[in-house]
Coordinates of C-alpha atoms and ligand atoms in Angstrom, one line a residue:
M184 CA -27.9 -3.6 -1.2
T185 CA -26.7 -0.2 -0.4
V186 CA -23.3 1.3 0.9
T187 CA -22.3 -0.5 3.9
T188 CA -19.7 0.4 6.4
V189 CA -17.5 -2.1 7.7
A190 CA -14.6 -2.5 10.2
A191 CA -10.9 -1.9 9.1
Y192 CA -7.5 -0.8 10.2
A193 CA -6.2 2.2 8.9
A194 CA -3.3 4.8 8.9
P195 CA -5.2 8.1 9.6
A196 CA -2.1 10.0 8.2
P197 CA 1.2 9.3 6.8
K198 CA 3.6 7.7 9.2
A199 CA 0.9 7.4 11.9
P200 CA 0.2 4.2 13.5
L201 CA -2.6 2.2 12.1
E202 CA -5.7 2.2 14.2
R203 CA -9.3 0.5 14.1
T204 CA -11.9 2.5 12.1
T205 CA -14.6 1.8 9.8
V206 CA -14.8 2.6 6.0
P207 CA -17.5 2.4 3.4
R208 CA -18.1 -0.3 0.8
R209 CA -20.0 0.1 -2.5
P210 CA -23.2 -1.7 -3.0
V211 CA -22.8 -5.2 -4.8
G212 CA -23.1 -4.2 -8.6
E213 CA -24.0 -6.4 -11.5
H214 CA -20.7 -7.9 -11.7
D215 CA -19.3 -7.7 -8.1
V216 CA -18.7 -10.1 -5.5
L217 CA -19.0 -9.3 -1.9
I218 CA -16.1 -11.0 0.1
D219 CA -16.0 -12.0 3.6
I220 CA -12.3 -11.4 4.2
K221 CA -10.6 -14.0 6.4
Y222 CA -6.9 -13.3 6.2
A223 CA -4.8 -10.4 4.7
G224 CA -1.2 -10.5 4.4
I225 CA 1.3 -7.6 5.3
C226 CA 3.4 -6.7 2.1
H227 CA 6.3 -4.3 2.7
S228 CA 4.4 -2.3 -0.1
D229 CA 1.8 -1.5 2.7
I230 CA 4.5 0.1 4.7
H231 CA 6.1 2.0 1.9
Q232 CA 2.8 3.5 1.1
A233 CA 1.4 3.9 4.6
R234 CA 4.6 6.1 5.2
N235 CA 4.3 8.1 1.9
G236 CA 7.7 6.3 0.7
W237 CA 6.5 6.3 -2.8
G238 CA 4.9 9.7 -3.0
E239 CA 1.9 11.2 -1.7
G240 CA -0.8 8.6 -0.7
I241 CA -4.6 8.9 0.0
F242 CA -5.4 9.1 3.8
P243 CA -6.9 7.6 5.7
M244 CA -5.3 4.4 4.1
V245 CA -6.5 0.9 4.6
P246 CA -3.5 -1.2 3.3
G247 CA -3.8 -4.8 2.3
H248 CA -3.5 -6.4 -1.1
E249 CA -3.1 -10.0 0.0
I250 CA -6.6 -10.8 0.5
A251 CA -8.1 -14.5 1.0
G252 CA -11.7 -15.0 2.1
V253 CA -14.9 -16.4 1.1
V254 CA -17.8 -15.1 -1.2
A255 CA -20.8 -13.9 0.8
E256 CA -22.8 -12.4 -2.0
V257 CA -22.8 -12.1 -5.7
G258 CA -24.3 -9.6 -8.4
P259 CA -26.9 -10.7 -10.7
G260 CA -24.5 -10.7 -13.8
V261 CA -21.9 -12.6 -11.9
T262 CA -20.9 -16.1 -13.8
K263 CA -17.5 -17.0 -12.3
F264 CA -18.2 -17.2 -8.6
E265 CA -20.9 -18.5 -6.3
V266 CA -21.8 -18.0 -2.4
G267 CA -19.2 -19.9 -0.4
D268 CA -16.2 -20.1 -3.1
R269 CA -12.7 -19.5 -1.8
V270 CA -11.5 -16.4 -3.4
G271 CA -8.5 -14.1 -3.4
V272 CA -7.9 -10.3 -4.3
G273 CA -4.2 -9.0 -5.1
C274 CA -3.0 -5.8 -5.8
M275 CA -5.5 -4.6 -8.5
V276 CA -9.3 -4.3 -8.5
D277 CA -9.8 -2.9 -12.0
S278 CA -8.1 -1.4 -15.0
C279 CA -9.3 0.0 -18.6
R280 CA -9.8 -3.4 -20.1
T281 CA -9.5 -2.3 -23.4
C282 CA -6.0 -1.1 -24.1
E283 CA -3.2 -3.4 -25.7
N284 CA -1.8 -4.5 -22.1
C285 CA -5.2 -5.4 -20.8
L286 CA -6.4 -7.3 -23.7
A287 CA -2.9 -9.4 -23.5
G288 CA -3.8 -10.1 -19.9
L289 CA -1.3 -7.6 -18.5
E290 CA -3.7 -5.5 -16.5
Q291 CA -0.9 -4.6 -14.2
Y292 CA 0.7 -2.6 -17.0
C293 CA -2.6 -1.0 -18.0
S294 CA -1.9 2.2 -20.3
E295 CA -4.2 4.1 -18.3
G296 CA -3.0 2.8 -15.0
N297 CA -4.6 -0.1 -13.1
V298 CA -6.9 0.7 -10.2
G299 CA -4.9 -0.2 -7.0
T300 CA -6.8 -2.4 -4.2
Y301 CA -6.0 0.5 -1.9
N302 CA -4.4 4.1 -2.1
A303 CA -6.0 4.4 -5.4
V304 CA -9.7 6.0 -6.8
G305 CA -11.8 3.4 -8.3
K306 CA -13.9 3.9 -11.4
D307 CA -16.8 5.5 -9.3
G308 CA -14.4 8.2 -8.1
E309 CA -14.1 7.0 -4.5
P310 CA -11.0 5.8 -2.7
T311 CA -10.3 2.1 -2.7
Y312 CA -9.6 0.6 0.5
G313 CA -7.6 -2.8 1.1
G314 CA -7.8 -5.8 2.7
Y315 CA -7.0 -5.0 6.6
S316 CA -10.9 -5.0 6.9
T317 CA -13.7 -7.7 7.3
H318 CA -15.3 -7.4 3.8
V319 CA -14.5 -5.8 0.3
V320 CA -16.7 -5.6 -2.8
V321 CA -14.8 -6.3 -6.1
D322 CA -15.5 -6.9 -9.6
E323 CA -15.7 -10.8 -10.4
N324 CA -12.9 -10.3 -13.2
Y325 CA -10.3 -9.0 -10.7
T326 CA -11.3 -11.9 -8.0
L327 CA -9.3 -15.1 -8.1
R328 CA -10.1 -18.4 -7.2
I329 CA -8.1 -20.1 -4.4
P330 CA -7.9 -23.8 -5.2
E331 CA -8.8 -26.4 -2.6
G332 CA -5.6 -27.6 -1.1
I333 CA -4.1 -24.5 0.0
A334 CA -5.0 -23.2 3.5
L335 CA -6.6 -19.8 3.1
D336 CA -4.2 -18.3 5.6
E337 CA -1.1 -19.5 3.7
A338 CA -2.7 -18.5 0.4
A339 CA -3.3 -14.8 1.4
P340 CA 0.6 -13.8 0.5
L341 CA 0.4 -15.6 -2.7
L342 CA -1.9 -12.7 -4.1
C343 CA 1.1 -10.4 -4.0
A344 CA 4.3 -12.0 -2.8
G345 CA 3.6 -15.1 -5.1
I346 CA 2.5 -13.8 -8.1
T347 CA 5.3 -11.0 -7.9
T348 CA 8.0 -13.6 -7.9
Y349 CA 6.2 -16.3 -10.3
S350 CA 5.7 -13.8 -13.0
P351 CA 9.5 -12.9 -13.7
L352 CA 10.5 -16.3 -12.9
A353 CA 8.2 -17.8 -15.7
H354 CA 8.8 -14.7 -17.9
W355 CA 12.6 -15.4 -17.8
K356 CA 12.1 -19.2 -17.9
A357 CA 13.6 -20.4 -14.7
G358 CA 13.7 -24.2 -15.0
P359 CA 16.0 -27.1 -15.1
G360 CA 19.5 -26.3 -16.1
K361 CA 19.2 -22.6 -15.0
K362 CA 20.9 -21.1 -12.2
V363 CA 18.6 -18.6 -10.4
A364 CA 19.5 -16.3 -7.5
I365 CA 17.0 -14.8 -5.1
V366 CA 18.2 -11.5 -3.2
G367 CA 16.5 -10.8 0.1
L368 CA 14.8 -13.9 2.2
G369 CA 11.5 -11.9 3.1
G370 CA 8.1 -12.3 2.1
L371 CA 8.5 -12.1 -1.7
G372 CA 12.1 -13.9 -1.3
H373 CA 10.8 -17.0 0.4
M374 CA 8.2 -17.4 -2.2
G375 CA 10.8 -16.8 -5.0
V376 CA 12.8 -19.5 -3.6
K377 CA 9.7 -22.1 -3.1
I378 CA 8.5 -21.2 -6.8
A379 CA 12.1 -21.2 -8.5
H380 CA 12.7 -24.7 -6.7
A381 CA 9.6 -26.2 -7.8
L382 CA 10.2 -24.8 -11.5
G383 CA 13.1 -27.1 -11.5
A384 CA 16.0 -24.3 -11.2
E385 CA 19.1 -24.4 -9.0
V386 CA 18.3 -21.8 -6.5
T387 CA 20.7 -19.7 -4.5
V388 CA 19.8 -17.3 -1.6
L389 CA 21.6 -13.9 -1.4
S390 CA 20.9 -12.6 2.2
Q391 CA 22.4 -10.0 4.2
T392 CA 23.8 -12.8 6.7
L393 CA 23.6 -16.6 7.1
R394 CA 21.1 -16.0 10.0
K395 CA 18.2 -17.6 7.9
E396 CA 20.2 -20.3 6.0
A397 CA 18.7 -23.4 7.6
D398 CA 15.2 -22.0 6.5
G399 CA 16.5 -21.1 3.1
L400 CA 17.7 -24.6 2.4
K401 CA 14.5 -26.0 3.9
L402 CA 12.3 -23.7 1.5
G403 CA 14.2 -25.3 -1.5
A404 CA 17.3 -23.4 -1.9
D405 CA 20.5 -25.3 -3.1
H406 CA 23.1 -22.8 -1.9
Y407 CA 22.8 -20.0 0.5
F408 CA 25.5 -16.8 0.7
A409 CA 25.8 -13.9 2.9
T410 CA 26.3 -10.5 0.9
S411 CA 27.8 -8.9 4.0
D412 CA 31.0 -11.1 3.2
P413 CA 33.0 -9.6 0.4
E414 CA 34.2 -13.0 -0.6
T415 CA 30.7 -14.1 -1.9
F416 CA 31.1 -11.7 -4.7
Q417 CA 34.4 -13.0 -5.7
Q418 CA 33.2 -16.5 -5.5
L419 CA 29.8 -16.0 -7.5
K420 CA 31.0 -13.9 -10.2
G421 CA 29.7 -15.0 -13.6
S422 CA 27.3 -17.5 -11.9
F423 CA 23.6 -16.8 -12.5
D424 CA 21.4 -16.9 -15.5
L425 CA 18.9 -15.1 -13.5
I426 CA 18.8 -12.9 -10.3
V427 CA 15.5 -11.8 -8.9
S428 CA 16.2 -8.8 -6.2
T429 CA 13.4 -8.6 -3.8
V430 CA 15.2 -6.0 -1.6
S431 CA 13.3 -3.1 -0.4
A432 CA 16.3 -0.7 -0.2
P433 CA 18.8 0.3 -2.9
L434 CA 21.3 -2.1 -3.8
P435 CA 24.9 -1.7 -5.3
L436 CA 23.7 -3.0 -9.0
D437 CA 27.0 -3.1 -10.2
A438 CA 28.2 -5.7 -7.7
Y439 CA 25.3 -7.8 -8.4
L440 CA 25.3 -7.6 -12.3
A441 CA 28.9 -9.0 -12.0
L442 CA 27.3 -12.1 -10.9
L443 CA 25.5 -12.7 -14.1
K444 CA 26.8 -15.1 -17.0
T445 CA 26.7 -13.6 -20.2
D446 CA 23.3 -12.8 -21.4
G447 CA 21.9 -13.1 -17.8
A448 CA 19.2 -11.0 -16.4
M449 CA 18.8 -9.3 -13.2
V450 CA 15.0 -8.4 -12.4
N451 CA 14.4 -5.9 -9.8
V452 CA 10.9 -6.6 -8.2
G453 CA 11.9 -4.8 -4.8
A454 CA 10.8 -1.3 -5.0
P455 CA 13.1 1.1 -2.9
E456 CA 12.0 4.6 -2.1
E457 CA 15.2 6.2 -3.3
P458 CA 16.8 6.0 -7.0
V459 CA 19.6 3.8 -7.5
S460 CA 22.8 4.2 -9.6
L461 CA 24.3 2.1 -12.2
N462 CA 27.6 2.1 -14.3
L463 CA 26.4 1.1 -17.8
F464 CA 29.5 -0.9 -18.3
S465 CA 28.2 -3.4 -15.8
V466 CA 25.5 -4.4 -18.6
I467 CA 27.6 -3.6 -21.7
G468 CA 30.3 -6.2 -20.8
G469 CA 28.5 -9.6 -21.3
R470 CA 25.2 -8.2 -22.9
K471 CA 23.2 -8.2 -19.6
T472 CA 19.9 -7.2 -19.0
L473 CA 18.6 -5.2 -16.1
A474 CA 15.0 -5.3 -15.7
G475 CA 11.9 -4.7 -13.5
S476 CA 8.7 -6.5 -13.3
G477 CA 5.4 -5.6 -11.4
I478 CA 3.0 -8.1 -9.7
G479 CA 1.5 -10.4 -12.6
G480 CA -1.8 -10.0 -14.8
I481 CA -5.1 -11.6 -13.8
R482 CA -4.9 -14.8 -15.9
E483 CA -1.1 -15.2 -14.8
T484 CA -2.3 -14.8 -11.0
Q485 CA -4.6 -17.6 -11.4
E486 CA -2.1 -19.8 -13.3
M487 CA 0.2 -19.2 -10.2
L488 CA -2.4 -20.1 -7.6
D489 CA -3.1 -23.3 -9.6
F490 CA 0.6 -23.9 -9.8
C491 CA 1.1 -23.4 -6.1
A492 CA -1.9 -26.0 -5.3
Q493 CA -0.7 -28.6 -7.6
H494 CA 3.0 -28.2 -5.8
S495 CA 1.6 -27.5 -2.2
L496 CA 3.1 -24.1 -1.9
G497 CA 1.7 -22.0 0.6
A498 CA 3.5 -19.1 2.2
E499 CA 5.4 -19.5 5.7
I500 CA 3.5 -17.4 7.9
E501 CA 3.0 -15.9 11.3
L502 CA -0.6 -15.1 12.2
I503 CA -1.2 -12.1 13.9
R504 CA -4.2 -10.1 15.3
A505 CA -5.1 -6.8 14.0
D506 CA -3.6 -5.1 17.2
Q507 CA -0.4 -6.3 16.4
I508 CA 0.0 -4.6 12.9
N509 CA 2.1 -2.0 14.1
E510 CA 4.5 -4.0 15.7
A511 CA 4.7 -6.1 12.6
Y512 CA 5.3 -3.2 10.6
E513 CA 8.6 -2.7 12.7
R514 CA 9.5 -6.2 12.6
V515 CA 9.4 -6.2 8.8
L516 CA 11.5 -2.9 8.7
A517 CA 14.1 -4.9 10.7
S518 CA 14.2 -7.8 8.4
D519 CA 12.7 -9.9 11.2
V520 CA 9.9 -11.4 9.7
R521 CA 9.5 -15.4 8.7
Y522 CA 8.3 -15.0 6.3
R523 CA 5.0 -13.1 6.2
F524 CA 2.7 -11.5 8.7
V525 CA -1.0 -12.5 8.0
I526 CA -3.6 -10.7 9.9
D527 CA -6.5 -12.9 11.1
T528 CA -9.3 -10.4 10.0
A529 CA -11.6 -11.9 12.8
T530 CA -9.8 -9.8 15.4
I531 CA -10.5 -6.6 13.5
Ligands
NAP1193 P1 10.4 -8.1 3.1 O1 9.5 -9.1 3.6 O2 10.7 -6.9 4.0 O3 11.7 -8.5 2.4 C1 12.7 -7.9 1.9 C2 14.0 -8.5 2.0 O4 15.1 -7.8 1.6 C3 14.4 -8.6 3.7 O5 13.7 -9.5 4.4 C4 15.9 -8.6 3.6 O6 16.2 -9.9 3.6 C5 16.3 -7.9 2.5 N1 16.6 -6.4 2.9 C6 15.9 -5.5 3.6 N2 16.9 -4.3 3.7 C7 17.9 -4.6 3.1 C8 19.0 -3.9 2.8 N3 19.1 -2.6 3.3 N4 20.1 -4.2 2.3 C9 20.0 -5.6 1.8 N5 18.8 -6.5 1.9 C10 17.9 -5.9 2.6 O7 9.6 -7.3 2.1 P2 8.6 -7.9 0.8 O8 7.3 -7.7 1.4 O9 9.3 -9.2 0.4 O10 8.9 -7.0 -0.2 C11 10.2 -6.5 -0.9 C12 10.2 -5.5 -1.9 O11 9.3 -5.6 -2.9 C13 9.2 -4.0 -1.2 O12 10.3 -3.0 -1.5 C14 8.0 -4.1 -1.7 O13 7.5 -3.0 -1.8 C15 8.5 -4.5 -3.3 N6 7.3 -5.3 -4.0 C16 7.3 -5.0 -5.2 C17 6.2 -5.7 -6.0 C18 6.2 -5.5 -7.5 O14 5.1 -5.6 -7.8 N7 7.5 -5.1 -8.0 C19 5.2 -6.3 -5.3 C20 5.4 -6.6 -4.0 C21 6.5 -6.0 -3.2 P3 17.5 -10.6 4.2 O15 17.3 -10.5 5.7 O16 17.5 -12.0 3.6 O17 18.8 -9.9 3.8
ZN1194 ZN1 2.6 -6.5 -2.1
ZN1195 ZN1 -5.7 -1.1 -20.0

């Protein structure tokens, strides 16, 4: 098969509204699968990048790294997938495969840098284009299997929001007897609550207001507090073994670190555009850890999908048409999302 042109939604320039266009997809190679994309989630990272919030992007940009679809064609060397399989693609589509991190299944931390699903340059020297599109060609080794039992539209957000919260919760051993706080009840945050609850931890949501309290408790939280209320920080001092922040804006870290127990850890998966400041005494007292975490490796992403299927954990979604993407971006920026916008790619 030769290069094909497929329909997509792209930002033609930084901060410009996304519009319908076409992009090339490479021929299906020896180890590639052609995926008929059914759904693509909208991650806040799409917005950061489409607006150059993390630095200079590659335009036109087709965002989308929460991809769920069905295999439409396989290359001759493909052994893991067959036509008709339900599959997903997350934030990366390649890596060096030989460095210490790749060999350890931590491809997201590839020492040469992983190849992003979009806003990156592939090994063929061409820009990568993401999931706001009808089809994508991906190496089978960076393609995930979506288990039966999770609807494809509810599975799409697991490919980023799911793995990005599962990975630190698993690494820092959230489970029975552990008190875990999830900061921010958006796309990542709501999956963090579901997963931490399924792992057996006692879960607290720290949200800006109590507006979403009923939802938070329904998702599996045991407690819910508003961070706009200064009393919250008094009441919860020294409470948590683990805090996972999913907040897309800078937080007053010293105030949150005070909520940890001795030896507790605060892990930031939220990736604000501006630097944050820290008083080191906030970690010295109580031997605390301030950490970050990026998505998850391929093996761990499959483990997360299987875990979610076993516990019937899909995302809470609002399905939208492609022509609603720009409006959805504004709503995400206003924290008005319950809890992930997912594009029905049939409307592209
Ligand atoms: P989202 O749906 O917009 O959720 C973020 C939540 O943070 C909001 O719902 C809101 O929750 C809270 N928030 C927003 N602005 C805030 C502010 N100024 N102060 C305090 N809280 C605020 O976004 P998302 O898609 O979950 O992504 C969250 C962040 O994670 C983004 O920065 C994204 O780029 C990043 N991310 C990182 C990785 C990684 O690998 N590390 C992967 C994916 C995404 P409340 O309304 O409950 O307060
Ligand atoms: Zn994402
Ligand atoms: Zn590598």
